Tab-separated table of C-alpha atoms and ligand atoms in Angstrom:
chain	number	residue	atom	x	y	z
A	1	UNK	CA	-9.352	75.198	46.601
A	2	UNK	CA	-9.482	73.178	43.662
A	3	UNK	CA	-6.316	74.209	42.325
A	4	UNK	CA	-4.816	73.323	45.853
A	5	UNK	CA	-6.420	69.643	45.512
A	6	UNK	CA	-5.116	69.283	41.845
A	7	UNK	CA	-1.915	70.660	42.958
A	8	UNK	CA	-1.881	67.687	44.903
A	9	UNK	CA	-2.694	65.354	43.375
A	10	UNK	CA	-0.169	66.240	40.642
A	11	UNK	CA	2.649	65.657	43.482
A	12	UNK	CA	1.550	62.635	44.267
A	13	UNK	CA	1.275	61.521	40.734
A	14	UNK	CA	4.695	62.534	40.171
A	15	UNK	CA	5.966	60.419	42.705
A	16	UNK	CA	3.956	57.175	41.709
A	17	UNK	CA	5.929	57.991	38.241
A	18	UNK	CA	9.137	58.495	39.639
A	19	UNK	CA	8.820	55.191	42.634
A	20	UNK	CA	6.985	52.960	40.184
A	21	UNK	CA	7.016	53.813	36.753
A	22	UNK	CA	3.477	54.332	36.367
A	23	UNK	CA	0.995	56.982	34.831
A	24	UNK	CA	-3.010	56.926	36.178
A	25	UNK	CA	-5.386	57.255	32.918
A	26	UNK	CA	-8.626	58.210	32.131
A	27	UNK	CA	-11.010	57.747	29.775
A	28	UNK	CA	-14.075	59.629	28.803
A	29	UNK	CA	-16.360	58.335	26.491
A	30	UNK	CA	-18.903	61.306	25.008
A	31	UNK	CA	-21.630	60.208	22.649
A	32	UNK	CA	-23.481	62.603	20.459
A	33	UNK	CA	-22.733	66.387	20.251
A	34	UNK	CA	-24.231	68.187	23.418
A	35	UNK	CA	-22.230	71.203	23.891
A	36	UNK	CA	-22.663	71.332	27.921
A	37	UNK	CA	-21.311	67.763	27.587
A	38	UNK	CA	-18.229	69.150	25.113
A	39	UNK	CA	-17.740	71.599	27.687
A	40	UNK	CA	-17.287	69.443	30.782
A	41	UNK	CA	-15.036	66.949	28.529
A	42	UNK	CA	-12.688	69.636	27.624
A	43	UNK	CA	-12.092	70.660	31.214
A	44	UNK	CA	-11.920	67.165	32.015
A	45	UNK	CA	-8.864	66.711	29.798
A	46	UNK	CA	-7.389	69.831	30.651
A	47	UNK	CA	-7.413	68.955	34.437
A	48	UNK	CA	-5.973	65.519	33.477
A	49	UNK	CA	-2.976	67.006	31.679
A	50	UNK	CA	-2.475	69.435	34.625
A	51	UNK	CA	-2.016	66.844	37.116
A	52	UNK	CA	0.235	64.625	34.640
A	53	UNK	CA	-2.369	61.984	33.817
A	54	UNK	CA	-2.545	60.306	30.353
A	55	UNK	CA	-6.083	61.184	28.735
A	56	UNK	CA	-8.019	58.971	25.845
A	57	UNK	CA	-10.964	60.906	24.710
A	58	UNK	CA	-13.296	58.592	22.512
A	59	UNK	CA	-15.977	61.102	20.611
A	60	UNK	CA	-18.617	58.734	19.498
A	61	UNK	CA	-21.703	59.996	16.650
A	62	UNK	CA	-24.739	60.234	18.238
A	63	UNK	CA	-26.063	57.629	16.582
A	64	UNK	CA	-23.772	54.825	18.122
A	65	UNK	CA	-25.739	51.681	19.074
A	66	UNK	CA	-25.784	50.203	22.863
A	67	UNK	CA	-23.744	47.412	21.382
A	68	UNK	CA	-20.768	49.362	20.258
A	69	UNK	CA	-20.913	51.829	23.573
A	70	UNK	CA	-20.967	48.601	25.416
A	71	UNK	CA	-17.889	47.493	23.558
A	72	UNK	CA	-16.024	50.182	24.128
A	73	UNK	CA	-16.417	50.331	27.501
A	74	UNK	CA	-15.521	46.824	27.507
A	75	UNK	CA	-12.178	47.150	25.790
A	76	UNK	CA	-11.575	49.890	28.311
A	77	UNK	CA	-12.398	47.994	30.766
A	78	UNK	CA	-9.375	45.421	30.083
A	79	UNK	CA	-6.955	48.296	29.034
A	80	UNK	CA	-3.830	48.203	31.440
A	81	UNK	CA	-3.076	52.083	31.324
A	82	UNK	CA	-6.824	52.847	31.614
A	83	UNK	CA	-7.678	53.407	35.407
A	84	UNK	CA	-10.527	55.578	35.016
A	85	UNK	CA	-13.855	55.288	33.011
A	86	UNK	CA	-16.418	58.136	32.603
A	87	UNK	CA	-19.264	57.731	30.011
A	88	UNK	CA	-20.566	61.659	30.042
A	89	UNK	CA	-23.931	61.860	30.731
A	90	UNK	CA	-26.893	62.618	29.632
A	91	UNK	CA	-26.368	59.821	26.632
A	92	UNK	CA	-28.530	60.360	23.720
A	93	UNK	CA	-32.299	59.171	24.361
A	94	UNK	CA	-31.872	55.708	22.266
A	95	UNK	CA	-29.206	54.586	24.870
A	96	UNK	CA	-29.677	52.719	28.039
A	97	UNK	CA	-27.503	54.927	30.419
A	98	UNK	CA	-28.073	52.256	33.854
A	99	UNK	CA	-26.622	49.097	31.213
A	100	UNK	CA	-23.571	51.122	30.501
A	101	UNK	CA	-22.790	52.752	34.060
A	102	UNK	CA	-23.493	48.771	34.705
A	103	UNK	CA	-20.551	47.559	32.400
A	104	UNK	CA	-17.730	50.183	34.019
A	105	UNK	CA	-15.556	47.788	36.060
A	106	UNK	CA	-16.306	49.032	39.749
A	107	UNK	CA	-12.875	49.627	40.635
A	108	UNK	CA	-12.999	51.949	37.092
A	109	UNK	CA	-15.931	53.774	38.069
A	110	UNK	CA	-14.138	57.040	38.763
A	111	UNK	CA	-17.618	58.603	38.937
A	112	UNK	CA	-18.962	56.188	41.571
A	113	UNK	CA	-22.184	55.880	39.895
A	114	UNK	CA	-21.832	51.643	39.662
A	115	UNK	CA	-24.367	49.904	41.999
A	116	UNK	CA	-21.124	48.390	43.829
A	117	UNK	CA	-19.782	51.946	44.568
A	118	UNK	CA	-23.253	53.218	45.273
A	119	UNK	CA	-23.719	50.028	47.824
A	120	UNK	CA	-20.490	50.807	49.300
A	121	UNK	CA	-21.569	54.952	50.122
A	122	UNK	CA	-24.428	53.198	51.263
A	123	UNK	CA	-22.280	51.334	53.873
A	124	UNK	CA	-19.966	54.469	54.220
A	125	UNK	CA	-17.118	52.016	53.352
A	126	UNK	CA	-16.299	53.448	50.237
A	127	UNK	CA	-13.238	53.622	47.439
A	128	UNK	CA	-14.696	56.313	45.815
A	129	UNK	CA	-17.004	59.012	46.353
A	130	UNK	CA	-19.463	60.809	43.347
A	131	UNK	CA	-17.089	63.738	42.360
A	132	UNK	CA	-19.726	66.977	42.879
A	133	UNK	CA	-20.695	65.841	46.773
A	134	UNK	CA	-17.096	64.730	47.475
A	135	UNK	CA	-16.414	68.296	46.279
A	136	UNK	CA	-18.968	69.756	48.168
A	137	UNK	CA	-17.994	67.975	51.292
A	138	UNK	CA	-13.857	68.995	50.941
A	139	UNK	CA	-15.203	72.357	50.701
A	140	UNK	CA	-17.044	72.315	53.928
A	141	UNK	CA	-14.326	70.669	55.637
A	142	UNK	CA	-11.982	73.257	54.386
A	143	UNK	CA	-13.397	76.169	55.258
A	144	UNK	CA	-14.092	74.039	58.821
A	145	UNK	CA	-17.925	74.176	58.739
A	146	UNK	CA	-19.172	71.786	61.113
A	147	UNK	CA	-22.241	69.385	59.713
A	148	UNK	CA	-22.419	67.187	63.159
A	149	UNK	CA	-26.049	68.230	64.784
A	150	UNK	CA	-27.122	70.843	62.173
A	151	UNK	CA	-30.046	70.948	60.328
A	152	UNK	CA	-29.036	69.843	56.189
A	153	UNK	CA	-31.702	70.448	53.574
A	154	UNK	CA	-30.902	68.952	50.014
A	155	UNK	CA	-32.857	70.215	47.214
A	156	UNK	CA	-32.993	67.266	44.648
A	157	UNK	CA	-32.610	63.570	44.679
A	158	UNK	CA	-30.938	62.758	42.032
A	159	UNK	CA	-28.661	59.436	41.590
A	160	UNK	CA	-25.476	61.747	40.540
A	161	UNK	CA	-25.971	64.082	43.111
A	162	UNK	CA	-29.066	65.006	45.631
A	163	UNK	CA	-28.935	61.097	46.824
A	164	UNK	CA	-25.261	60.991	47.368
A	165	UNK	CA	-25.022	64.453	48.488
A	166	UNK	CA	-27.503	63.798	51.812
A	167	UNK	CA	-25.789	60.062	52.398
A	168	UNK	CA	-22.506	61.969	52.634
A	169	UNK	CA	-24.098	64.710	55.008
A	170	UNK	CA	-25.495	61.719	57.341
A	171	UNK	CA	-22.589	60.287	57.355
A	172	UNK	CA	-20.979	63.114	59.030
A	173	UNK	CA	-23.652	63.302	61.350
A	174	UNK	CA	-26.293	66.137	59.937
A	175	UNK	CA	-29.900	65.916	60.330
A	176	UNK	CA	-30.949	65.343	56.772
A	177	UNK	CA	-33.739	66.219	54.592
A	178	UNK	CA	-33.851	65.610	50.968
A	179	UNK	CA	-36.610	67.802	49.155
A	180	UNK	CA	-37.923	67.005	45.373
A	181	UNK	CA	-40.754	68.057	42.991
A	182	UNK	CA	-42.921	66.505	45.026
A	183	UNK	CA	-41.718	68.144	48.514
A	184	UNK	CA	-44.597	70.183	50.003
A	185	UNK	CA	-43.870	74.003	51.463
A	186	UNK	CA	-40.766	73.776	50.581
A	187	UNK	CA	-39.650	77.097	51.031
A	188	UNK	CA	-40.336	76.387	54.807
A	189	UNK	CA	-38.371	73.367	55.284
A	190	UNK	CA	-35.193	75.413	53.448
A	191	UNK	CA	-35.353	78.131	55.659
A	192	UNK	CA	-34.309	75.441	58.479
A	193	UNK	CA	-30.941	74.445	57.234
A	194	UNK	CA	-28.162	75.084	58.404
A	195	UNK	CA	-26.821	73.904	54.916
A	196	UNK	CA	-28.648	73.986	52.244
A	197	UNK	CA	-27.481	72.386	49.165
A	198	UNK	CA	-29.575	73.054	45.985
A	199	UNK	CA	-28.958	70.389	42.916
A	200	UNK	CA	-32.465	71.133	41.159
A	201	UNK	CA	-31.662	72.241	37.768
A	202	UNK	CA	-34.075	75.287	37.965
A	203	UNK	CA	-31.616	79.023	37.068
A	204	UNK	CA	-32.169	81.185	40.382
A	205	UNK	CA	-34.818	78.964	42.235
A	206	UNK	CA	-33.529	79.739	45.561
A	207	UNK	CA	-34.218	82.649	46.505
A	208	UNK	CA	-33.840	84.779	50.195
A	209	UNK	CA	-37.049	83.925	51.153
A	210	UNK	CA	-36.030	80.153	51.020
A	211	UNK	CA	-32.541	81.160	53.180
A	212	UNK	CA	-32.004	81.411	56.784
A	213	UNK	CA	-30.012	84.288	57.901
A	214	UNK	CA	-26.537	82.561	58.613
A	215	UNK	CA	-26.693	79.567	56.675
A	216	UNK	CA	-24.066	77.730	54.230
A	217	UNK	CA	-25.549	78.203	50.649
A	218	UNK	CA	-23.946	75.426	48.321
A	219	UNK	CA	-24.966	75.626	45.079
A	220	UNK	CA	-24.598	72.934	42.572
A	221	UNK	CA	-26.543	73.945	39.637
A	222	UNK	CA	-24.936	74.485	36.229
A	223	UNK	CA	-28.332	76.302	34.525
A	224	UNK	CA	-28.390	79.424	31.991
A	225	UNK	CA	-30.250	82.575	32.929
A	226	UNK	CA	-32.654	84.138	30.409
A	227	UNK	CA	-29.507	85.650	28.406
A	228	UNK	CA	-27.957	82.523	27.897
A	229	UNK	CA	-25.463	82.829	30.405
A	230	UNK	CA	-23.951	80.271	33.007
A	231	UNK	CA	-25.478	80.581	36.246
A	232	UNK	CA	-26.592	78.419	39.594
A	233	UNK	CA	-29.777	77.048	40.898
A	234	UNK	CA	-29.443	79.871	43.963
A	235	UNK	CA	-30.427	83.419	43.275
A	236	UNK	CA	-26.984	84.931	44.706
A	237	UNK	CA	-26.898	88.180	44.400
A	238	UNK	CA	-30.290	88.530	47.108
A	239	UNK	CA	-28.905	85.593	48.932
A	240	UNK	CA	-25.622	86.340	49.411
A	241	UNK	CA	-26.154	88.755	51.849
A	242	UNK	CA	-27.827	86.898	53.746
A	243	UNK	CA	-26.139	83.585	54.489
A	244	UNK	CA	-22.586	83.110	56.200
A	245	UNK	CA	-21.203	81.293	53.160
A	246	UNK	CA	-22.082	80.582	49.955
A	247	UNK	CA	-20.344	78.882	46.989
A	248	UNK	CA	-20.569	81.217	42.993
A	249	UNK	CA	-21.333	79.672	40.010
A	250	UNK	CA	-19.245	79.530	37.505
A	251	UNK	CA	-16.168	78.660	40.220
A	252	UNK	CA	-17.566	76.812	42.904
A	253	UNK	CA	-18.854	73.376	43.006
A	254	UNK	CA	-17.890	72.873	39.365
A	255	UNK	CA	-13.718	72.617	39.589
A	256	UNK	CA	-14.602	70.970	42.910
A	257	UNK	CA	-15.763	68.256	40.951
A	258	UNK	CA	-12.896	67.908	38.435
A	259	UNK	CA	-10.107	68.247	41.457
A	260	UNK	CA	-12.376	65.579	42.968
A	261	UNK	CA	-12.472	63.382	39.520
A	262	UNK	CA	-8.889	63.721	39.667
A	263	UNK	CA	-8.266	62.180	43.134
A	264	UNK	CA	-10.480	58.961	42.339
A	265	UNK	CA	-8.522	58.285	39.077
A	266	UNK	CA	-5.293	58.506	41.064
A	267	UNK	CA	-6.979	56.535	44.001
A	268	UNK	CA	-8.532	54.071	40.955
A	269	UNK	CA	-4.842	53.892	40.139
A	270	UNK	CA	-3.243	53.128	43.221
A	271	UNK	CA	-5.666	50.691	44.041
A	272	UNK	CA	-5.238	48.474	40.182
A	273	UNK	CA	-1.776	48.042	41.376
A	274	UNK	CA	-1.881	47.241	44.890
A	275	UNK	CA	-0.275	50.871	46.226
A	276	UNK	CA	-1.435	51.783	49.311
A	277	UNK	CA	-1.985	55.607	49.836
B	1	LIG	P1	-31.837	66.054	37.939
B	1	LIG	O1	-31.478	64.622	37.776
B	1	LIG	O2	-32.678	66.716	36.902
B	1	LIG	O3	-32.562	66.213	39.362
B	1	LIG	C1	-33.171	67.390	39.725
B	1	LIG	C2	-33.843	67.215	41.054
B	1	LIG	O4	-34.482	68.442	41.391
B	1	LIG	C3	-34.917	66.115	41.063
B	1	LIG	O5	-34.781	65.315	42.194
B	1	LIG	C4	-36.218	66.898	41.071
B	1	LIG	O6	-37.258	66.269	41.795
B	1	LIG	C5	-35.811	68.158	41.807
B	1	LIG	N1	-36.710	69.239	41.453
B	1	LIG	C6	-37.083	69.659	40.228
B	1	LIG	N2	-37.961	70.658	40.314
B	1	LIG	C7	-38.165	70.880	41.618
B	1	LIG	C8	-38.993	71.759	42.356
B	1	LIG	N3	-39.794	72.633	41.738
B	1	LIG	N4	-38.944	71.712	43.694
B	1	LIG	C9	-38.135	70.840	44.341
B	1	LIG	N5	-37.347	69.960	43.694
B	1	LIG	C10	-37.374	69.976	42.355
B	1	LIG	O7	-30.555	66.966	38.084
B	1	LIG	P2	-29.067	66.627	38.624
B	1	LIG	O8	-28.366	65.769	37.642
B	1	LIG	O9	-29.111	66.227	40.052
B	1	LIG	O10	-28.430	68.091	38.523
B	1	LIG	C11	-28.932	69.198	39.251
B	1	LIG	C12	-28.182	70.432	38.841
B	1	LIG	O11	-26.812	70.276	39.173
B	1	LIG	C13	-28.196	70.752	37.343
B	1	LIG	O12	-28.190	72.141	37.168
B	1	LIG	C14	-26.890	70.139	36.849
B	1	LIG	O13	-26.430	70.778	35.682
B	1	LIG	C15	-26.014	70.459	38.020
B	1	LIG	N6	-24.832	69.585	38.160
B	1	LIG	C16	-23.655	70.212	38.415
B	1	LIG	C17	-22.518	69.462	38.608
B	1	LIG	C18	-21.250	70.180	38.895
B	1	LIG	O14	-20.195	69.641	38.683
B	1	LIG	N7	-21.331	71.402	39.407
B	1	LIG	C19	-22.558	68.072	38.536
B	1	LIG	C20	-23.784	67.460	38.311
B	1	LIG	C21	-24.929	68.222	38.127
B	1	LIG	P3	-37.952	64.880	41.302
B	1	LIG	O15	-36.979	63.801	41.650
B	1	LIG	O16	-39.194	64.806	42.106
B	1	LIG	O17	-38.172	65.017	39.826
C-alpha cells in the first residue's frame, strides 16, 4: 500500500514539474545523534528521492542551543524551494520541542503537529493530517473496513499520535475511547473494539486476552523486544489468530507514515503556489 501511495504521489509530482516547473521540498532538521531518529531520517530521504522531491537534511550536534534551532527553522521557513519542515523528534532534553513545532510556518508543518493544524483536525477542516493516523486511516479505507457505528479503542494519548488517531476515528463516525496509563481494567475496555489501535510504546503489551475475536488490530508501536530487535506494541504472533486483520511491524504503520509524509509535502506544495489538487 505504501508503495501504491508513493507511486502516486511521484506521478503527480512529475506532472507539477512538467505543467509548472516546480519541485516540492523537504526539510528535516535532526538534532543530536539518536539512532531510531537516524533511522527514520534516512527513510525519510529515501522516500523523498523516490517520489522526485528535492531533500535538505540539516544534522545539527546535540548540543545546538534553542536559538540556533529556532534560526534554522526560521530561514527554512522563508526558503522558496522548502515546502516541508520536520524537526525529528524526540529533541535532546535541553530543547523546548512545543517553541520549535511553534516556529514551523503552519502551511510548512508537513507533520501537522502546529497548534493551527492541530485546531484545524479539531474542526475536521484540515490541510494536513499527522502522517502515522492519516496512514492508519488510508489503510482502513483501503482494505474497506468500515469505522461508522463500531466500537474504536485507542491505546495512548499522545499529541503525535493516540490524540489525533481517535479525532480521526470520530470523525468518521466510530464510538471512541482513548485509554492511557491511567485507564482502569483496561484489558476489558480493549476487548470491546472493533478497532483497536495500540500507540503505547510498551514491546508486546497487547496481548489475546486484550483482543476480541474478529477485530482490526493496528499496531503503531516501533519498540525492541528483549533481543534488540524491531517489534510492535501488539503481541502478534498470539493475536494474529485471533483478529480479522491486523497490521506487522516492521511493514505496517511505519511506510504508511512516510507515503503519508509524502502526500502533505506535495499537498504543502501545491498549496504555497496556489495549485489546486
Ligand atoms: P508516548 O508519547 O510515549 O505515549 C504513549 C502513550 O501510551 C501515553 O499516552 C501513555 O499514557 C500510554 N501508556 C503508557 N503505558 C501505558 C499502560 N501501561 N497502559 C495504558 N496506556 C499506557 O508515545 P507515542 O509518541 O504516542 O508513540 C507510541 C508508539 O508508537 C511508540 O512505540 C513509538 O515509537 C511509535 N510510533 C510509531 C510511528 C510510526 O510511524 N509507526 C510514529 C510515531 C510513534 P499517559 O499519557 O497516561 O502517560
Amino acid at each position: 500500500m505504501s508503495a501504491e501511495v508513493k507511486e502516486s504521489v511521484r506521478q503527480l509530482t512529475e506532472q507539477l514539474k512538467a505543467e509548472h516547473n516546480i519541485t516540492p521540498g523537504l526539510a528535516v532538521v535532526i538534532v543530536g545523534d539518536d539512532p531510531a531518529s537516524r533511522v527514520y531520517v534516512n527513510n525519510k530521504k529515501k522516500a523523498c528521492e523516490a517520489v522526485g522531491f528535492k531533500s535538505e537534511e540539516y544534522a545539527l550536534p546535540a548540543e545546538t542551543t534553542q536559538e540556533e534551532l529556532l534560526a534554522l527553522v526560521e530561514t527554512l521557513n522563508n526558503k522558496e524551494d522548502i515546502n516541508g519542515i520536520l524537526v525529528q523528534l524526540p529533541l535532546p532534553k535541553h530543547l523546548d520541542d512545543k517553541a520549535v513545532i511553534a516556529a514551523i510556518r503552519s502551511d510548512k508543518d508537513v507533520d501537522a503537529f502546529h497548534a493551527v493544524n492541530v485546531g484545524k483536525i479539531m474542526l475536521g477542516e484540515y490541510d494536513f493530517l499527522p502522517c502515522t493516523p492519516a496512514g492508519v486511516m488510508e489503510m482502513l479505507h483501503s482494505y474497506q473496513i468500515p469505522v461508522e457505528g463500531r466500537e474504536c479503542v485507542v491505546i495512548g494519548r499522545s499529541n503525535i499520535v493516540g490524540k489525533p488517531m481517535g479525532m480521526l476515528l470520530l470523525h468518521e463516525n466510530g464510538t471512541v475511547t482513548i485509554c492511557h496509563s491511567r485507564t482502569k481494567n483496561l484489558a476489558e475496555v480493549c476487548r470491546r473494539a472493533d478497532i483497536l489501535v495500540a500507540a503505547v510504546g510498551i514491546p508486546k503489551f497487547v496481548t489475546a486476552d486484550m483482543v476480541k475475536d474478529g477485530a482490526v488490530v493496528i499496531d503503531v508501536g516501533m519498540d525492541r523486544d528483549e533481543n534488540g530487535k524491531l517489534c510492535g506494541d501488539v503481541d502478534f504472533e498470539n493475536v494474529k489468530d485471533k483478529c480479522s486483520f491486523i497490521t506487522p511491524v516492521p511493514g505496517g504503520v511505519g511506510p504508511m507514515t512516510i507515503a503519508t509524509l509524502m502526500k502533505n509535502t506535495l499537498k504543502a506544495c501545491k498549496l504555497q503556489h496556489g495549485i489546486s489538487e
